[in-house]
Tab-separated table of C-alpha atoms in Angstrom:
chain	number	residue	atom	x	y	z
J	1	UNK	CA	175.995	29.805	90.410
J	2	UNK	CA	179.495	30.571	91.896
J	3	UNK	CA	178.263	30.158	95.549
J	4	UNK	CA	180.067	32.357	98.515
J	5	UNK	CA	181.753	31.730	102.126
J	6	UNK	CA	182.462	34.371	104.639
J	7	UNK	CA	181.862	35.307	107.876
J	8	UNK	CA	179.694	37.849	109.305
J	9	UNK	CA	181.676	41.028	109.995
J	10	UNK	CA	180.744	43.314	113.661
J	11	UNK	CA	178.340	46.103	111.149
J	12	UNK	CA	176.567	43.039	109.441
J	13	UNK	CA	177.958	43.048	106.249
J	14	UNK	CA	179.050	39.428	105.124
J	15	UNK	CA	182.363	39.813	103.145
J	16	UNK	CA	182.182	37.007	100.428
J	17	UNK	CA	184.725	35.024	98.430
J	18	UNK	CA	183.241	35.751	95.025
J	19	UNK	CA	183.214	39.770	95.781
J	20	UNK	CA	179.381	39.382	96.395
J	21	UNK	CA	178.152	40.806	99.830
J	22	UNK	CA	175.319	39.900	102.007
J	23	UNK	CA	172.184	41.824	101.591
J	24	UNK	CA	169.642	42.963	104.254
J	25	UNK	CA	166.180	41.062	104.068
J	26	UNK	CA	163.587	42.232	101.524
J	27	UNK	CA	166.048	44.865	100.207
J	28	UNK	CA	165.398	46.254	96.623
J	29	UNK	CA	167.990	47.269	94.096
J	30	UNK	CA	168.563	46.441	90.367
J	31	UNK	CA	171.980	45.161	90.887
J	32	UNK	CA	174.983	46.435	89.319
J	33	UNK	CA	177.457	44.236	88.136
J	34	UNK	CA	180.521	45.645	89.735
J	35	UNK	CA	179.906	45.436	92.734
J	36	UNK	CA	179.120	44.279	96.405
J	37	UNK	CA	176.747	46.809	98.558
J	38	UNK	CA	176.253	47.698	101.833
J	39	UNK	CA	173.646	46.125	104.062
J	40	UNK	CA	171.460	48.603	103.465
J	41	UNK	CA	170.924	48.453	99.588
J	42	UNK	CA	170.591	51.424	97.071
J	43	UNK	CA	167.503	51.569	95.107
J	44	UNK	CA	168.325	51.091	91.624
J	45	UNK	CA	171.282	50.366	90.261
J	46	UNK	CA	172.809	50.278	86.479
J	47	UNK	CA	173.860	47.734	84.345
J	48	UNK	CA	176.061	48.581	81.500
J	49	UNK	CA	175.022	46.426	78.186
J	50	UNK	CA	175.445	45.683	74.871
J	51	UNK	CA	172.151	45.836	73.788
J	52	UNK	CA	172.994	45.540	69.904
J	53	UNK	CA	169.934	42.684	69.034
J	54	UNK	CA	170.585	39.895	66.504
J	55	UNK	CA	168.130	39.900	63.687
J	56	UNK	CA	166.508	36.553	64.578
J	57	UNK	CA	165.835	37.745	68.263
J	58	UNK	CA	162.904	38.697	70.040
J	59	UNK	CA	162.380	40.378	73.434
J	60	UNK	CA	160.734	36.799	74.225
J	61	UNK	CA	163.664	34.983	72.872
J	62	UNK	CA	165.965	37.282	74.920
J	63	UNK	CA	164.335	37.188	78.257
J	64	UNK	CA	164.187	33.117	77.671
J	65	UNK	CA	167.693	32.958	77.076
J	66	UNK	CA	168.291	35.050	80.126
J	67	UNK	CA	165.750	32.335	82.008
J	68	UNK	CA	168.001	29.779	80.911
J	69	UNK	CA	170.882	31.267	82.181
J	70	UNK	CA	169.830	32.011	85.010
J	71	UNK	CA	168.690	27.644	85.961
J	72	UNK	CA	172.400	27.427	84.210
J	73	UNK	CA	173.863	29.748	87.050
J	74	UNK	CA	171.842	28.196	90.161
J	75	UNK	CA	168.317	28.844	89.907
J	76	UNK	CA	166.237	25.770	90.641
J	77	UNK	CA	163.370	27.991	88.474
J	78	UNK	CA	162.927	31.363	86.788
J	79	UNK	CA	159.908	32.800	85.289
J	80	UNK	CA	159.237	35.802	83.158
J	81	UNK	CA	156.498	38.098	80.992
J	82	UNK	CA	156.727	40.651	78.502
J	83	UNK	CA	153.419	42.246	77.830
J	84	UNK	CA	153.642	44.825	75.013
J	85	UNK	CA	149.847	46.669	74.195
J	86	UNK	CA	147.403	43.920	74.327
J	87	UNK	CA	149.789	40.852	73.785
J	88	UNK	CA	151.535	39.043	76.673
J	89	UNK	CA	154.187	36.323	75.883
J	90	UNK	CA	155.862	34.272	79.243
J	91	UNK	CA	159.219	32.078	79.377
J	92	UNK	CA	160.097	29.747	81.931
J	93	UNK	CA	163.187	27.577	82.463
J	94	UNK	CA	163.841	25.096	85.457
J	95	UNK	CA	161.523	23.649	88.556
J	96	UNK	CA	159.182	25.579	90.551
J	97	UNK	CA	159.646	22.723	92.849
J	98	UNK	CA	163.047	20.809	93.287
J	99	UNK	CA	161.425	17.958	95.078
J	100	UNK	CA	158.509	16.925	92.177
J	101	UNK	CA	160.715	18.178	89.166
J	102	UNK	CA	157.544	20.321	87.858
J	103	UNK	CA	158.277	22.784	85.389
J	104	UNK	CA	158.361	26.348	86.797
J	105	UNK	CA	155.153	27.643	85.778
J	106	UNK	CA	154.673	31.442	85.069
J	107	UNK	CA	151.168	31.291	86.000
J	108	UNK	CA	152.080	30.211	90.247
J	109	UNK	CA	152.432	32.780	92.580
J	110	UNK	CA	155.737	33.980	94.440
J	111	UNK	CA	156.931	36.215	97.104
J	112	UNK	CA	157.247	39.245	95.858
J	113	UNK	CA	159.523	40.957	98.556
J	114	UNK	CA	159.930	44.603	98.437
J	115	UNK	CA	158.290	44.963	95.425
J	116	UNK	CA	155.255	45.241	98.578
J	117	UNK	CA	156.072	49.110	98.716
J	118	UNK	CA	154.742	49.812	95.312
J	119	UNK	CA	151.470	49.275	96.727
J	120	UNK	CA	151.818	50.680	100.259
J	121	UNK	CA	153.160	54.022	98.249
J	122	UNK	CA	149.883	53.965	96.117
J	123	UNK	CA	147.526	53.737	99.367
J	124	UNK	CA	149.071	57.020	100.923
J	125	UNK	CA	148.752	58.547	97.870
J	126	UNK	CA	145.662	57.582	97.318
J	127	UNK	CA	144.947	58.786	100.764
J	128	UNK	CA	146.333	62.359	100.558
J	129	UNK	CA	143.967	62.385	97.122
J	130	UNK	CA	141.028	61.708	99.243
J	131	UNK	CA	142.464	65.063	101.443
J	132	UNK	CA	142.937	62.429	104.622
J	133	UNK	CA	146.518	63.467	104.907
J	134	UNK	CA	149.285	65.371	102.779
J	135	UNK	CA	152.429	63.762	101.961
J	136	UNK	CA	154.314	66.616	103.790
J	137	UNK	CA	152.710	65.899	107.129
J	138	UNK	CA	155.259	64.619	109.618
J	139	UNK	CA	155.319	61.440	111.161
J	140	UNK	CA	154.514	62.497	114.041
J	141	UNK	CA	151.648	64.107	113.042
J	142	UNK	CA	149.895	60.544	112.964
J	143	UNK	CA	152.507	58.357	114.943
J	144	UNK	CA	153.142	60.947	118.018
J	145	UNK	CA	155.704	58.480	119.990
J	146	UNK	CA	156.852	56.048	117.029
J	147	UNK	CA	160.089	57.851	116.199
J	148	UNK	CA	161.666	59.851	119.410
J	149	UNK	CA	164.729	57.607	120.438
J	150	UNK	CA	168.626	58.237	119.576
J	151	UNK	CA	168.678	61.182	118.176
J	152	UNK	CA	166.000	60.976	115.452
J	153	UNK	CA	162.500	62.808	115.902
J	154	UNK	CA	159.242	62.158	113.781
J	155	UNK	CA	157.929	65.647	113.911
J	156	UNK	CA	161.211	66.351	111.601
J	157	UNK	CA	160.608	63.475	109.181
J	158	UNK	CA	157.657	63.797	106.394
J	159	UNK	CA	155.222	61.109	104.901
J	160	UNK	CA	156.579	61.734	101.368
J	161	UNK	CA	160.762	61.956	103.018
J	162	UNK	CA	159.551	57.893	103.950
J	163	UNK	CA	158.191	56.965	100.685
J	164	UNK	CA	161.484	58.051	98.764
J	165	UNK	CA	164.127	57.200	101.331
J	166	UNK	CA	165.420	60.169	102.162
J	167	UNK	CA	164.201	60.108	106.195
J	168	UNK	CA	167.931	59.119	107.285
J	169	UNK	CA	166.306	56.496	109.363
J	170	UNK	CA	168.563	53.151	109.663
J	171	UNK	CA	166.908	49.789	108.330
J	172	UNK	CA	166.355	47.498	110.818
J	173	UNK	CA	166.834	44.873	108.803
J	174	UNK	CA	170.783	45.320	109.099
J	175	UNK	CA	170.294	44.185	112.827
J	176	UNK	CA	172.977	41.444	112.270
J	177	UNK	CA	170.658	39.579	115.617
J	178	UNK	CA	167.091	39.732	113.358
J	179	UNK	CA	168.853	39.227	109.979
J	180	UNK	CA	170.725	35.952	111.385
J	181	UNK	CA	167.705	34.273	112.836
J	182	UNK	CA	165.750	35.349	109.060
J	183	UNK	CA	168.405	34.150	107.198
J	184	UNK	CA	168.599	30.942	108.786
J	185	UNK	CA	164.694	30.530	108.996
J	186	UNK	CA	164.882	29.379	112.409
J	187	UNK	CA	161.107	31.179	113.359
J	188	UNK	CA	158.553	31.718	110.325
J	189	UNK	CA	155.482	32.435	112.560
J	190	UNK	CA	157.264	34.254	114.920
J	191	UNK	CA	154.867	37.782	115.003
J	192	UNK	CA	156.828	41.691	115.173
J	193	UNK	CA	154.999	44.495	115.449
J	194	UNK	CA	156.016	46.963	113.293
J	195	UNK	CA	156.732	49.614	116.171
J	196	UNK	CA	159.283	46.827	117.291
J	197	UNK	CA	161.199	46.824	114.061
J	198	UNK	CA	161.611	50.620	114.137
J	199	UNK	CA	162.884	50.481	117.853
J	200	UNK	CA	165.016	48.521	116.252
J	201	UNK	CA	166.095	50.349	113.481
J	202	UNK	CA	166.624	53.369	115.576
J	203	UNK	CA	168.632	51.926	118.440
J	204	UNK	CA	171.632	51.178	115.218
J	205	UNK	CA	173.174	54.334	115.575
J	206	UNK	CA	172.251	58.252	115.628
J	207	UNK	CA	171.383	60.467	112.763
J	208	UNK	CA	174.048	60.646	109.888
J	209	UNK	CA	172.242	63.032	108.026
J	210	UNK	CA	169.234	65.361	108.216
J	211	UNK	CA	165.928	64.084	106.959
J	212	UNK	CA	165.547	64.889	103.328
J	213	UNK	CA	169.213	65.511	103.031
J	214	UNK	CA	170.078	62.329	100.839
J	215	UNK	CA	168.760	58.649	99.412
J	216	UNK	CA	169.168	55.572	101.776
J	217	UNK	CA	167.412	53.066	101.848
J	218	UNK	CA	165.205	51.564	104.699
J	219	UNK	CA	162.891	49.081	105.209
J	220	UNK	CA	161.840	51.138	108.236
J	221	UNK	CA	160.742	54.024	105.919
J	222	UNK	CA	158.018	51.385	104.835
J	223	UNK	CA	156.711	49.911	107.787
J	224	UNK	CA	155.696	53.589	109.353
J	225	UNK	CA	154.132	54.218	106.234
J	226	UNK	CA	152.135	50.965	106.805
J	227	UNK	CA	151.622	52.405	110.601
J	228	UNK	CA	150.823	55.497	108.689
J	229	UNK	CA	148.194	54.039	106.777
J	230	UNK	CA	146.394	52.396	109.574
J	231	UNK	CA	146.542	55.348	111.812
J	232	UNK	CA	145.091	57.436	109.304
J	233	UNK	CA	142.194	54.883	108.471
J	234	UNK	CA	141.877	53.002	111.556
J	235	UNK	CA	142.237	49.694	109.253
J	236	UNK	CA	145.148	47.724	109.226
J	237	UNK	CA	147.046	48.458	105.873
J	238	UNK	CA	147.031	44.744	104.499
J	239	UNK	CA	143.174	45.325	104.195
J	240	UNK	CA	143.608	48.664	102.828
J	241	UNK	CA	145.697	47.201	100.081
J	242	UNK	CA	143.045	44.519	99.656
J	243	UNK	CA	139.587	46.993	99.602
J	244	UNK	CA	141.676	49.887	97.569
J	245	UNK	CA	144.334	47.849	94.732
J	246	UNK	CA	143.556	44.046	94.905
J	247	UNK	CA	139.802	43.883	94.521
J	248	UNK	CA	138.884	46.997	92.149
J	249	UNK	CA	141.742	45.673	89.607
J	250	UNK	CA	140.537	41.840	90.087
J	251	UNK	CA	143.884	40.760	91.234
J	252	UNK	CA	142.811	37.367	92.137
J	253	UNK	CA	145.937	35.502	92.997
J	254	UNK	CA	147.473	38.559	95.157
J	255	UNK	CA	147.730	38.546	98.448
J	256	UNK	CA	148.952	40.648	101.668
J	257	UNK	CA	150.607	37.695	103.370
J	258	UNK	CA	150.049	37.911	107.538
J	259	UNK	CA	151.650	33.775	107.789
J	260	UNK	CA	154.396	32.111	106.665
J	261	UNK	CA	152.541	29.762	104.137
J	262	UNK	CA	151.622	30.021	100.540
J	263	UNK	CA	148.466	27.964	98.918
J	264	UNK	CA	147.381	27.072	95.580
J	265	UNK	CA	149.626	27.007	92.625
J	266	UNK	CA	153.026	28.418	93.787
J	267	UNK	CA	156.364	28.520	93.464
J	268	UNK	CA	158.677	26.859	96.009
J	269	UNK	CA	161.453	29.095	97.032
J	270	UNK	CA	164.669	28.360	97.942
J	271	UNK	CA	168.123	29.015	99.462
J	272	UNK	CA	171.780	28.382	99.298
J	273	UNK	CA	173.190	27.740	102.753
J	274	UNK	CA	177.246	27.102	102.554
J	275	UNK	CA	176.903	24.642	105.690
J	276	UNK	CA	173.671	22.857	104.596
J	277	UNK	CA	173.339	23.200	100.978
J	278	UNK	CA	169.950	24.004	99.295
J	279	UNK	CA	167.110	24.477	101.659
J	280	UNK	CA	163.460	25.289	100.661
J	281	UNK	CA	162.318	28.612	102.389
J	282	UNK	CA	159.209	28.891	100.970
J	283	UNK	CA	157.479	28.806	104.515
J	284	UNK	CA	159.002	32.085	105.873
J	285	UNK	CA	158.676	34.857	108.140
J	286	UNK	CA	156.062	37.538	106.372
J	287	UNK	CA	155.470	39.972	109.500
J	288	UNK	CA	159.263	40.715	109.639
J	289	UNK	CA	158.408	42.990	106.259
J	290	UNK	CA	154.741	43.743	106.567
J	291	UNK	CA	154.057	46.507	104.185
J	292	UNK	CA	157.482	46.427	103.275
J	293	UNK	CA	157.269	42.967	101.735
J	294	UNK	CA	154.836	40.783	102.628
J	295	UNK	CA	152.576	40.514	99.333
J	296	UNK	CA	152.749	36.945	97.442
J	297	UNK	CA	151.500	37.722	93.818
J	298	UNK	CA	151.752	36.148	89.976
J	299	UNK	CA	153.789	37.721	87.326
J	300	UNK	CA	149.814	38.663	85.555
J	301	UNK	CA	148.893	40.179	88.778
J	302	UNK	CA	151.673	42.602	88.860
J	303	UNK	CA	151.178	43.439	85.534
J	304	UNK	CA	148.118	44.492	85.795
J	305	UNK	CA	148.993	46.597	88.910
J	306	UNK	CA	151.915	48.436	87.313
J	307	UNK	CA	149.850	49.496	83.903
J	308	UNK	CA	147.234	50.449	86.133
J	309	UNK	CA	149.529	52.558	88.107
J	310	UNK	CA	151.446	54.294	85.124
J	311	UNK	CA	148.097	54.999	83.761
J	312	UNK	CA	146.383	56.840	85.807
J	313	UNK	CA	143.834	54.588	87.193
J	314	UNK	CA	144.779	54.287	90.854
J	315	UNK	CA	146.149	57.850	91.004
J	316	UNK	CA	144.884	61.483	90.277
J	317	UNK	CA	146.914	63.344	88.057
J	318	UNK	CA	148.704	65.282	90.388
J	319	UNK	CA	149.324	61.880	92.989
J	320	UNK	CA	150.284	60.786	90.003
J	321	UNK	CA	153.151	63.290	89.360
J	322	UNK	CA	153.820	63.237	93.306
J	323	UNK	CA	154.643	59.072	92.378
J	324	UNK	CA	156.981	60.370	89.337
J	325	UNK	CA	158.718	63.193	91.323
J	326	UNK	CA	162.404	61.864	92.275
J	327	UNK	CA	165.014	61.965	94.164
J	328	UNK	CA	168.935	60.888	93.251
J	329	UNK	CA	170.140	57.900	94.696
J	330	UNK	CA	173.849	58.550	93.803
J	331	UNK	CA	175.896	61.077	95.858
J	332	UNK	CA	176.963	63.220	92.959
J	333	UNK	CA	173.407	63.796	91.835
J	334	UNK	CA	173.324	61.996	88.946
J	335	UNK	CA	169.499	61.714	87.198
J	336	UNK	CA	170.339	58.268	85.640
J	337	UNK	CA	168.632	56.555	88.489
J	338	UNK	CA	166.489	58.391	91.077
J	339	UNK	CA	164.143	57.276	93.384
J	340	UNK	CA	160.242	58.101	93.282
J	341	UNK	CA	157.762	56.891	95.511
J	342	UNK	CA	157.636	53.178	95.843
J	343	UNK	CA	159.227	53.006	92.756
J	344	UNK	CA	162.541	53.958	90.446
J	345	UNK	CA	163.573	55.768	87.570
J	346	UNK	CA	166.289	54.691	85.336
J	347	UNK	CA	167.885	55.729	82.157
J	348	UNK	CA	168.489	52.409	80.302
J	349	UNK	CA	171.855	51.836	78.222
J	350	UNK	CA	169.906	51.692	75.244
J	351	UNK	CA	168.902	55.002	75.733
J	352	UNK	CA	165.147	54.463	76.913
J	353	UNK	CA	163.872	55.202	80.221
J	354	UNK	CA	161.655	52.809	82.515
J	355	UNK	CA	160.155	52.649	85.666
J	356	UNK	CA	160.295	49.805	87.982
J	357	UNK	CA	161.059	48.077	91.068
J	358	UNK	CA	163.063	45.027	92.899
J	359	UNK	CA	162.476	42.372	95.616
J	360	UNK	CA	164.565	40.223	97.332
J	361	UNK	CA	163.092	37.758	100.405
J	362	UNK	CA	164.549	34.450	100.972
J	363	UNK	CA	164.134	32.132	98.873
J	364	UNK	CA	162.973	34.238	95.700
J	365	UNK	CA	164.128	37.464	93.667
J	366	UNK	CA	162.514	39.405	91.202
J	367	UNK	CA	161.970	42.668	88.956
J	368	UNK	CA	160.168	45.023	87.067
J	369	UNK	CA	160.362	47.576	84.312
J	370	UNK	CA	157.843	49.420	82.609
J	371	UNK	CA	157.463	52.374	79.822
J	372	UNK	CA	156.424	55.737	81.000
J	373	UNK	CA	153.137	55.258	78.706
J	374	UNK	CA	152.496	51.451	80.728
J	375	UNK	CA	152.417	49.640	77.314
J	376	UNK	CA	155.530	47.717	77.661
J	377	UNK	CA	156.396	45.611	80.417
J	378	UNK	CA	158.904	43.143	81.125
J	379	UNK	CA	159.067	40.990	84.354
J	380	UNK	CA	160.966	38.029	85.793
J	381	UNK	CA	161.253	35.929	89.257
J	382	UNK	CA	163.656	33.656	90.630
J	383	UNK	CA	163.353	31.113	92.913
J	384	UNK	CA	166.473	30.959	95.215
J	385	UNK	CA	168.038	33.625	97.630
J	386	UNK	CA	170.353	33.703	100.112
J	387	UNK	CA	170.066	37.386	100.861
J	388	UNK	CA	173.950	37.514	98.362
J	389	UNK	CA	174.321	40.781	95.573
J	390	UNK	CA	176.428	40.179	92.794
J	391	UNK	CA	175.639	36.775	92.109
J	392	UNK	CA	175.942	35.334	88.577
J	393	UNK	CA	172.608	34.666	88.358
J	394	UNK	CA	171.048	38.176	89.194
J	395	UNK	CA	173.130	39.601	86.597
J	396	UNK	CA	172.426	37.489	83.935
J	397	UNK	CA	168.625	37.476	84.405
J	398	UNK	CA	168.725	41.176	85.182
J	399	UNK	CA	170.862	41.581	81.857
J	400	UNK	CA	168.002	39.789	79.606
J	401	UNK	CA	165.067	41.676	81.219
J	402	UNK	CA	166.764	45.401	80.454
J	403	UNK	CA	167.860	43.253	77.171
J	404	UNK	CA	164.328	42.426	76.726
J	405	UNK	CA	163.070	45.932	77.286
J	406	UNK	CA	165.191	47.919	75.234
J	407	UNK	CA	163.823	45.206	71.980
J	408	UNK	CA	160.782	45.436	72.883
């Protein structure tokens, strides 16, 4: 993987030698090849392909090739799974640990950053089902004093304006002071309360838009939906994602993370410092994303999640169609790729159309796409980040899982 130097410029961004840009923590996008991004990363994002499929492939023989690749460009390991109807096929290249050379094992759990706010979106929907709330209430409705600073006021922000980005509230994970000390892991047990990180998001800088104006994306957005969720239920929201997704579906080897550590069969993450080399991040700082990244999962495990989700077994029909209801993330409007709640829309180049998600912690990277009917899924993780876009790696494993899709 061509690796990057640069230095850290005064609004965060790090400008990078290969055209690559640093990313803020836990940030989801599906990366687009042209280009660096801002610290605050879009949603979704295209990728152009040429998805014309050789007769001997297969969308397993694709999204291996794309594994391959990927250890090729940098990746100590990458893991993936297509599940199509009843039948489930996995690849793997590489080491899931560098130390003990042991194959990377699609079975082992993994962070699975931002892809977190699939779930936290499913508890408030499954909370306004139960009539406990409505998505329109404001924040302030249930967090009174959590957004009043600089300019920005919670009684003009709604549940639902959180859950698809459009609240105009800054991430505070482009605090170039809390990204520096995460990116160089220099305090994994250190503890943040969530109504910390939004003082910190909203100390950045005043409103730049109205709420529900336009798509940006914040971390923030997530963790008052988490304070949402526990002021609604009086629980704290990891154990609402436990009692209402994880147990009823049987997810076994999920987890809401509250420490830094990871046990059982996992996969060692890792990442690329230019002073230092490869470092293994695998013990890292969870609270810093909460319920906007803090759940360690398998690639089975999130399977089953997202066909449970697309098929109405989580969600009443009309949460349902709330969770399918989008927003544009691109200024001109453009429908290609708009933002639902906790999770994207995008109009493939081969002409189909799938729903999915990123995540991207240090020390591992991964995605998701499935069918609007939840029979086909494709999903693959990677085991090194260094909080970079546009690296050679993400676009060639990115490139065989829409690959993968459209064959499948």
């Amino acid at each position: 993987m061509s690796q990057a130097t640069g230095s850290p410029s005064p609004g965060g961004k790090e400008e990078q030698s290969d055209g690559s840009h640093r990313r803020s923590p836990a940030a989801r996008r599906w990366w687009m090849a042209s280009g660096a991004t801002a610290l605050s990363c879009a949603l979704l994002t295209g990728v152009t392909l040429n998805t014309a499929q050789a007769d001997d492939e297969t969308p397993s023989s694709i999204l291996q090739a794309g594994a391959e690749k990927g250890v090729s460009d940098g990746y100590p390991g990458v893991i993936g799974l297509i599940r199509n109807g009843d039948s489930t096929e996995y690849v793997h290249a590489g080491v899931g640990n560098v130390s003990t050379k042991t194959d990377a094992d699609p079975k082992a759990k993994f962070r699975i950053a931002s892809n977190t706010k699939t779930f936290t979106a499913t508890v408030l929907l499954q909370l306004e089902g139960e009539g406990k709330l409505s998505l329109d209430d404001s924040v302030a409705k249930w967090l009174p004093d959590a957004v009043n600073a600089n300019g920005y006021d919670g009684s003009k922000i709604t549940i639902r304006e959180l859950l698809n980005h459009t609240s105009s509230l800054p991430d505070y994970a482009a605090d170039a002071q809390l990204s520096g000390a995460y990116y160089n892991n220099t305090d994994p047990d250190k503890a943040w309360a969530p109504q910390q990180l939004v003082k910190i998001a909203l100390r950045q800088h005043a409103p730049q838009s109205a709420p529900g104006e336009k798509f940006g994306y914040a971390n923030t957005n997530y963790v008052l939906a988490g304070m949402v969720i526990k002021a609604v239920t009086g629980n704290e929201p990891g154990d609402e994602i436990q009692k209402r997704i994880i147990e009823p579906l049987n997810l076994n080897d999920t987890k809401f993370a509250t420490d830094s550590s990871i046990s059982g069969n996992y996969l060692h993450g890792y990442s690329y410092s230019f002073l230092f080399g490869m470092r293994d991040v695998t013990t890292s700082n969870v609270q810093i994303f909460s319920t906007a990244g803090a759940i360690v999962s398998t690639l089975d495990d999130m399977a089953t999640f997202q066909r449970a989700l697309m098929t109405g077994k989580l969600l009443a029909p009309e949460q349902l169609k709330e969770l399918k209801t989008t927003v544009p993330e691109s200024s001109d409007g453009s429908t290609d790729i708009t933002a639902g709640l906790g999770i994207g829309r995008v109009k493939l180049s081969c002409g189909k159309v799938a729903w999915g998600h990123t995540g991207a912690v240090l020390g591992y990277y991964s995605e998701w796409l499935i069918s609007e009917d939840g029979k086909t899924e494709v999903i693959h993780a990677n085991t090194e980040d260094h909080m970079q876009s546009g690296t050679r790696g993400q676009t060639d494993t990115h490139e065989a899982m829409e690959k993968a899709f459209c064959a499948a």
